[in-house]
PDB file of C-alpha atoms in Angstrom:
ATOM      1  CA  ILE A 155       3.571  -5.044 -15.184  1.00 70.00           C
ATOM      2  CA  GLU A 156       6.960  -3.414 -15.642  1.00 70.00           C
ATOM      3  CA  THR A 157       9.149  -2.058 -12.832  1.00 65.00           C
ATOM      4  CA  ARG A 158      11.248   1.095 -13.010  1.00 63.00           C
ATOM      5  CA  GLU A 159      14.327  -1.067 -13.551  1.00 66.00           C
ATOM      6  CA  GLY A 160      12.718  -2.758 -16.561  1.00 71.00           C
ATOM      7  CA  SER A 161      11.826  -6.102 -14.971  1.00 69.00           C
ATOM      8  CA  GLN A 162       8.584  -7.475 -16.354  1.00 73.00           C
ATOM      9  CA  TYR A 163       5.957  -9.528 -14.530  1.00 75.00           C
ATOM     10  CA  ARG A 164       2.816 -11.112 -15.850  1.00 81.00           C
ATOM     11  CA  LEU A 165      -0.513 -11.834 -14.294  1.00 83.00           C
ATOM     12  CA  ARG A 166      -1.539 -15.378 -15.205  1.00 84.00           C
ATOM     13  CA  ASP A 167      -4.517 -17.682 -14.843  1.00 87.00           C
ATOM     14  CA  GLY A 168      -6.727 -14.694 -14.145  1.00 88.00           C
ATOM     15  CA  VAL A 169     -10.426 -14.094 -14.236  1.00 93.00           C
ATOM     16  CA  ALA A 170     -11.900 -10.638 -14.768  1.00 92.00           C
ATOM     17  CA  SER A 171     -15.488  -9.503 -14.454  1.00 94.00           C
ATOM     18  CA  ILE A 172     -16.781  -6.119 -15.605  1.00 94.00           C
ATOM     19  CA  ARG A 173     -20.360  -4.945 -15.123  1.00 94.00           C
ATOM     20  CA  ASN A 174     -22.025  -1.615 -15.883  1.00 91.00           C
ATOM     21  CA  SER A 175     -25.656  -0.900 -15.154  1.00 91.00           C
ATOM     22  CA  GLY A 176     -26.623   2.757 -15.437  1.00 90.00           C
ATOM     23  CA  PRO A 177     -24.514   4.654 -12.898  1.00 92.00           C
ATOM     24  CA  ASN A 178     -23.265   1.431 -11.223  1.00 94.00           C
ATOM     25  CA  HIS A 179     -19.830   0.158 -12.302  1.00 94.00           C
ATOM     26  CA  TYR A 180     -18.057  -2.954 -11.085  1.00 94.00           C
ATOM     27  CA  VAL A 181     -14.660  -4.481 -11.980  1.00 95.00           C
ATOM     28  CA  HIS A 182     -13.232  -7.577 -10.313  1.00 95.00           C
ATOM     29  CA  LEU A 183      -9.939  -9.340 -11.073  1.00 94.00           C
ATOM     30  CA  ASP A 184      -8.330 -12.444  -9.578  1.00 94.00           C
ATOM     31  CA  ALA A 185      -4.938 -13.468 -10.973  1.00 92.00           C
ATOM     32  CA  PHE A 186      -1.554 -14.892 -10.068  1.00 88.00           C
ATOM     33  CA  LEU A 187       1.601 -12.792 -10.328  1.00 81.00           C
ATOM     34  CA  ASP A 188       4.390 -14.795 -12.007  1.00 76.00           C
ATOM     35  CA  GLY A 189       6.148 -16.973  -9.461  1.00 72.00           C
ATOM     36  CA  ASN A 190       3.582 -16.427  -6.698  1.00 74.00           C
ATOM     37  CA  ARG A 191       1.413 -19.155  -5.257  1.00 76.00           C
ATOM     38  CA  ALA A 192      -1.575 -17.115  -4.106  1.00 80.00           C
ATOM     39  CA  GLU A 193      -4.072 -14.986  -6.013  1.00 88.00           C
ATOM     40  CA  ILE A 194      -4.002 -11.235  -6.083  1.00 92.00           C
ATOM     41  CA  SER A 195      -7.538  -9.840  -5.947  1.00 95.00           C
ATOM     42  CA  LEU A 196      -8.729  -6.443  -7.022  1.00 94.00           C
ATOM     43  CA  SER A 197     -12.260  -5.093  -7.027  1.00 96.00           C
ATOM     44  CA  LEU A 198     -13.567  -1.662  -7.869  1.00 95.00           C
ATOM     45  CA  GLU A 199     -17.130  -0.549  -7.261  1.00 95.00           C
ATOM     46  CA  LEU A 200     -18.183   2.925  -8.386  1.00 94.00           C
ATOM     47  CA  LEU A 201     -21.419   4.876  -8.504  1.00 95.00           C
ATOM     48  CA  GLY A 202     -21.785   7.815 -10.883  1.00 93.00           C
ATOM     49  CA  SER A 203     -22.171   8.759 -14.509  1.00 88.00           C
ATOM     50  CA  ARG A 204     -19.175  11.107 -14.818  1.00 89.00           C
ATOM     51  CA  LEU A 205     -15.659  10.399 -13.529  1.00 86.00           C
ATOM     52  CA  GLU A 206     -15.449  13.624 -11.525  1.00 88.00           C
ATOM     53  CA  ASP A 207     -18.673  12.721  -9.674  1.00 90.00           C
ATOM     54  CA  MET A 208     -17.967   9.043  -8.967  1.00 92.00           C
ATOM     55  CA  VAL A 209     -17.867   7.602  -5.460  1.00 95.00           C
ATOM     56  CA  GLY A 210     -16.983   4.078  -4.418  1.00 95.00           C
ATOM     57  CA  GLN A 211     -14.176   1.882  -3.240  1.00 96.00           C
ATOM     58  CA  LEU A 212     -11.168   0.006  -4.563  1.00 96.00           C
ATOM     59  CA  HIS A 213     -10.236  -3.150  -2.653  1.00 97.00           C
ATOM     60  CA  VAL A 214      -6.855  -4.824  -3.207  1.00 96.00           C
ATOM     61  CA  ASP A 215      -5.753  -8.071  -1.565  1.00 96.00           C
ATOM     62  CA  ILE A 216      -2.088  -8.954  -2.090  1.00 93.00           C
ATOM     63  CA  PRO A 217      -1.300 -12.306  -0.458  1.00 92.00           C
ATOM     64  CA  VAL A 218       1.747 -12.978   1.691  1.00 92.00           C
ATOM     65  CA  ASP A 219       4.755 -13.831  -0.503  1.00 90.00           C
ATOM     66  CA  ASP A 220       8.247 -12.574  -1.381  1.00 89.00           C
ATOM     67  CA  TYR A 221       7.967  -9.444  -3.553  1.00 87.00           C
ATOM     68  CA  SER A 222      11.614  -8.365  -3.222  1.00 87.00           C
ATOM     69  CA  SER A 223      12.380  -8.585  -6.940  1.00 81.00           C
ATOM     70  CA  PHE A 224       9.318  -6.467  -7.673  1.00 81.00           C
ATOM     71  CA  VAL A 225      10.163  -3.569  -5.296  1.00 85.00           C
ATOM     72  CA  GLN A 226      13.953  -3.719  -5.212  1.00 85.00           C
ATOM     73  CA  GLY A 227      15.558  -0.351  -5.966  1.00 83.00           C
ATOM     74  CA  ILE A 228      12.549   1.879  -5.253  1.00 86.00           C
ATOM     75  CA  ASN A 229      13.918   5.146  -3.843  1.00 85.00           C
ATOM     76  CA  LEU A 230      12.360   6.579  -0.700  1.00 84.00           C
ATOM     77  CA  GLY A 231      14.460   9.668  -0.157  1.00 82.00           C
ATOM     78  CA  PRO A 232      17.780   8.672   1.396  1.00 86.00           C
ATOM     79  CA  VAL A 233      17.060   4.910   1.297  1.00 89.00           C
ATOM     80  CA  GLN A 234      16.223   2.272  -1.314  1.00 91.00           C
ATOM     81  CA  VAL A 235      13.841  -0.634  -0.799  1.00 93.00           C
ATOM     82  CA  GLN A 236      15.777  -3.924  -1.078  1.00 93.00           C
ATOM     83  CA  GLN A 237      13.423  -6.563   0.375  1.00 94.00           C
ATOM     84  CA  LEU A 238       9.707  -7.065   0.807  1.00 94.00           C
ATOM     85  CA  ALA A 239       8.190 -10.261   2.132  1.00 95.00           C
ATOM     86  CA  GLY A 240       4.578 -10.099   3.195  1.00 95.00           C
ATOM     87  CA  GLY A 241       1.188  -9.029   1.972  1.00 95.00           C
ATOM     88  CA  VAL A 242      -1.509  -6.426   2.489  1.00 96.00           C
ATOM     89  CA  GLU A 243      -5.246  -5.963   2.255  1.00 97.00           C
ATOM     90  CA  MET A 244      -6.157  -2.403   1.298  1.00 97.00           C
ATOM     91  CA  TRP A 245      -9.268  -0.286   0.774  1.00 97.00           C
ATOM     92  CA  ILE A 246      -9.141   3.025  -1.082  1.00 96.00           C
ATOM     93  CA  ASP A 247     -12.240   5.200  -0.896  1.00 95.00           C
ATOM     94  CA  ILE A 248     -13.079   7.092  -4.087  1.00 93.00           C
ATOM     95  CA  GLU A 249     -14.687  10.508  -3.678  1.00 90.00           C
ATOM     96  CA  ASP A 250     -15.520  12.837  -6.569  1.00 88.00           C
ATOM     97  CA  GLY A 251     -13.580  10.543  -8.918  1.00 87.00           C
ATOM     98  CA  ARG A 252     -10.366  10.800  -6.869  1.00 88.00           C
ATOM     99  CA  PRO A 253      -8.694   8.648  -4.230  1.00 89.00           C
ATOM    100  CA  GLY A 254      -9.745   9.629  -0.722  1.00 87.00           C
ATOM    101  CA  SER A 255      -8.878   7.803   2.462  1.00 93.00           C
ATOM    102  CA  VAL A 256      -6.763   4.636   2.418  1.00 96.00           C
ATOM    103  CA  THR A 257      -7.005   1.808   4.944  1.00 97.00           C
ATOM    104  CA  ALA A 258      -4.434  -0.986   4.955  1.00 97.00           C
ATOM    105  CA  GLN A 259      -3.905  -4.126   6.999  1.00 97.00           C
ATOM    106  CA  PRO A 260      -0.301  -5.182   6.343  1.00 96.00           C
ATOM    107  CA  GLN A 261       1.222  -8.550   7.154  1.00 96.00           C
ATOM    108  CA  ILE A 262       4.864  -7.760   6.480  1.00 96.00           C
ATOM    109  CA  SER A 263       7.431 -10.290   7.679  1.00 96.00           C
ATOM    110  CA  ARG A 264      10.393  -8.263   6.333  1.00 95.00           C
ATOM    111  CA  LEU A 265      10.850  -4.859   4.705  1.00 95.00           C
ATOM    112  CA  GLY A 266      14.525  -4.104   4.087  1.00 95.00           C
ATOM    113  CA  PHE A 267      16.128  -0.766   3.195  1.00 93.00           C
ATOM    114  CA  GLN A 268      19.590   0.093   1.898  1.00 92.00           C
ATOM    115  CA  GLY A 269      20.937   3.419   3.097  1.00 88.00           C
ATOM    116  CA  ARG A 270      24.129   4.906   4.490  1.00 86.00           C
ATOM    117  CA  ASP A 271      25.423   4.922   8.060  1.00 84.00           C
ATOM    118  CA  GLN A 272      26.890   7.987   9.787  1.00 86.00           C
ATOM    119  CA  ASP A 273      30.249   7.412   8.062  1.00 90.00           C
ATOM    120  CA  GLY A 274      28.663   7.167   4.604  1.00 86.00           C
ATOM    121  CA  ASN A 275      29.089   3.382   4.332  1.00 89.00           C
ATOM    122  CA  PRO A 276      26.269   1.240   2.868  1.00 86.00           C
ATOM    123  CA  SER A 277      23.928   0.020   5.586  1.00 88.00           C
ATOM    124  CA  LEU A 278      20.975  -2.402   5.452  1.00 87.00           C
ATOM    125  CA  THR A 279      18.183  -2.073   7.992  1.00 89.00           C
ATOM    126  CA  ALA A 280      14.882  -3.927   8.145  1.00 93.00           C
ATOM    127  CA  ILE A 281      11.458  -3.648   9.676  1.00 93.00           C
ATOM    128  CA  GLN A 282      10.063  -7.052  10.620  1.00 95.00           C
ATOM    129  CA  GLN A 283       6.710  -8.493  11.662  1.00 95.00           C
ATOM    130  CA  LEU A 284       4.676  -5.387  10.812  1.00 95.00           C
ATOM    131  CA  THR A 285       0.976  -6.039  11.424  1.00 96.00           C
ATOM    132  CA  GLY A 286      -2.050  -3.994  12.412  1.00 96.00           C
ATOM    133  CA  SER A 287      -4.240  -1.415  10.748  1.00 96.00           C
ATOM    134  CA  LEU A 288      -3.138   1.812   9.058  1.00 95.00           C
ATOM    135  CA  ARG A 289      -5.344   4.622   7.789  1.00 96.00           C
ATOM    136  CA  ALA A 290      -4.426   7.767   5.853  1.00 95.00           C
ATOM    137  CA  GLU A 291      -6.779  10.645   5.082  1.00 92.00           C
ATOM    138  CA  ARG A 292      -5.911  13.698   2.995  1.00 86.00           C
ATOM    139  CA  ASP A 293      -7.892  16.895   2.746  1.00 82.00           C
ATOM    140  CA  GLU A 294      -7.640  17.989  -0.907  1.00 77.00           C
ATOM    141  CA  GLN A 295      -8.395  21.636  -0.128  1.00 78.00           C
ATOM    142  CA  THR A 296      -5.833  22.132   2.669  1.00 78.00           C
ATOM    143  CA  SER A 297      -3.395  19.275   1.766  1.00 80.00           C
ATOM    144  CA  ARG A 298      -3.614  18.214   5.437  1.00 85.00           C
ATOM    145  CA  LEU A 299      -2.648  14.560   5.944  1.00 89.00           C
ATOM    146  CA  GLN A 300      -3.728  12.473   8.925  1.00 92.00           C
ATOM    147  CA  LEU A 301      -2.233   9.057   9.640  1.00 93.00           C
ATOM    148  CA  LEU A 302      -3.674   6.607  12.151  1.00 95.00           C
ATOM    149  CA  ALA A 303      -2.153   3.300  13.225  1.00 94.00           C
ATOM    150  CA  SER A 304      -4.119   0.933  15.434  1.00 96.00           C
ATOM    151  CA  ASP A 305      -3.153  -2.396  16.982  1.00 95.00           C
ATOM    152  CA  LEU A 306       0.213  -2.003  15.262  1.00 94.00           C
ATOM    153  CA  SER A 307       3.130  -4.246  16.133  1.00 95.00           C
ATOM    154  CA  VAL A 308       6.591  -4.148  14.579  1.00 94.00           C
ATOM    155  CA  SER A 309      10.165  -5.269  15.196  1.00 94.00           C
ATOM    156  CA  TRP A 310      13.108  -3.051  14.299  1.00 90.00           C
ATOM    157  CA  ALA A 311      16.762  -3.075  15.359  1.00 85.00           C
ATOM    158  CA  GLY A 312      16.105  -5.876  17.858  1.00 86.00           C
ATOM    159  CA  ILE A 313      13.250  -4.031  19.575  1.00 91.00           C
ATOM    160  CA  ASN A 314       9.720  -5.508  19.526  1.00 93.00           C
ATOM    161  CA  TRP A 315       6.935  -2.956  19.734  1.00 90.00           C
ATOM    162  CA  LEU A 316       3.781  -4.878  20.524  1.00 87.00           C
ATOM    163  CA  ARG A 317       0.261  -3.597  19.880  1.00 92.00           C
ATOM    164  CA  PHE A 318       0.273   0.172  20.008  1.00 94.00           C
ATOM    165  CA  ASP A 319      -1.756   2.990  18.507  1.00 94.00           C
ATOM    166  CA  ALA A 320      -0.335   6.143  16.922  1.00 93.00           C
ATOM    167  CA  PHE A 321      -1.675   9.282  15.291  1.00 93.00           C
ATOM    168  CA  ALA A 322       0.050  11.915  13.148  1.00 93.00           C
ATOM    169  CA  ASP A 323      -1.410  15.116  11.742  1.00 90.00           C
ATOM    170  CA  TYR A 324       0.645  16.864   9.048  1.00 89.00           C
ATOM    171  CA  GLN A 325      -0.114  20.318   7.712  1.00 83.00           C
ATOM    172  CA  PRO A 326       2.404  21.052   4.897  1.00 81.00           C
ATOM    173  CA  GLY A 327       4.569  24.059   5.658  1.00 79.00           C
ATOM    174  CA  GLU A 328       3.026  24.441   9.114  1.00 77.00           C
ATOM    175  CA  SER A 329       3.215  21.528  11.542  1.00 74.00           C
ATOM    176  CA  LEU A 330       3.549  17.831  12.274  1.00 74.00           C
ATOM    177  CA  GLU A 331       1.818  16.616  15.420  1.00 71.00           C
TER     178      GLU A 331
END
């Protein structure tokens, strides 16, 4: 694995399993990312004979650890990611050979961003203790994006938001509710 900044990481001590039986396809991988103590797991199960017709699910389990060196410098508009300590379990539904809805259960102890304050000076801010369940669904035909957060808790700027639900509906060029 190579980052945008050129840092390279290896998966080590891994085990992969690949099975195909008619229209059923299965890939499973367990491996350690260099320097991490827990296994990353990935499994993909698909049904279909042609890519554009396939349905199934991708499951990714990234254990809690410090991934700062892996994500450092990623640009998200006006801010750059500087720190990431935590993990996530994620499910991506595959519909017609393309990613559909995404469900994630993060366990993020710290996610730090470098940006600029009102005077243009460098400023570091962090989200801490982010847990709960997140779901994103996109309608390919209308580009509508729906985001759902349930049992979410997070700390930011000294404020602890404990167990809340949120919903956002975004229609590009039209509205955000």
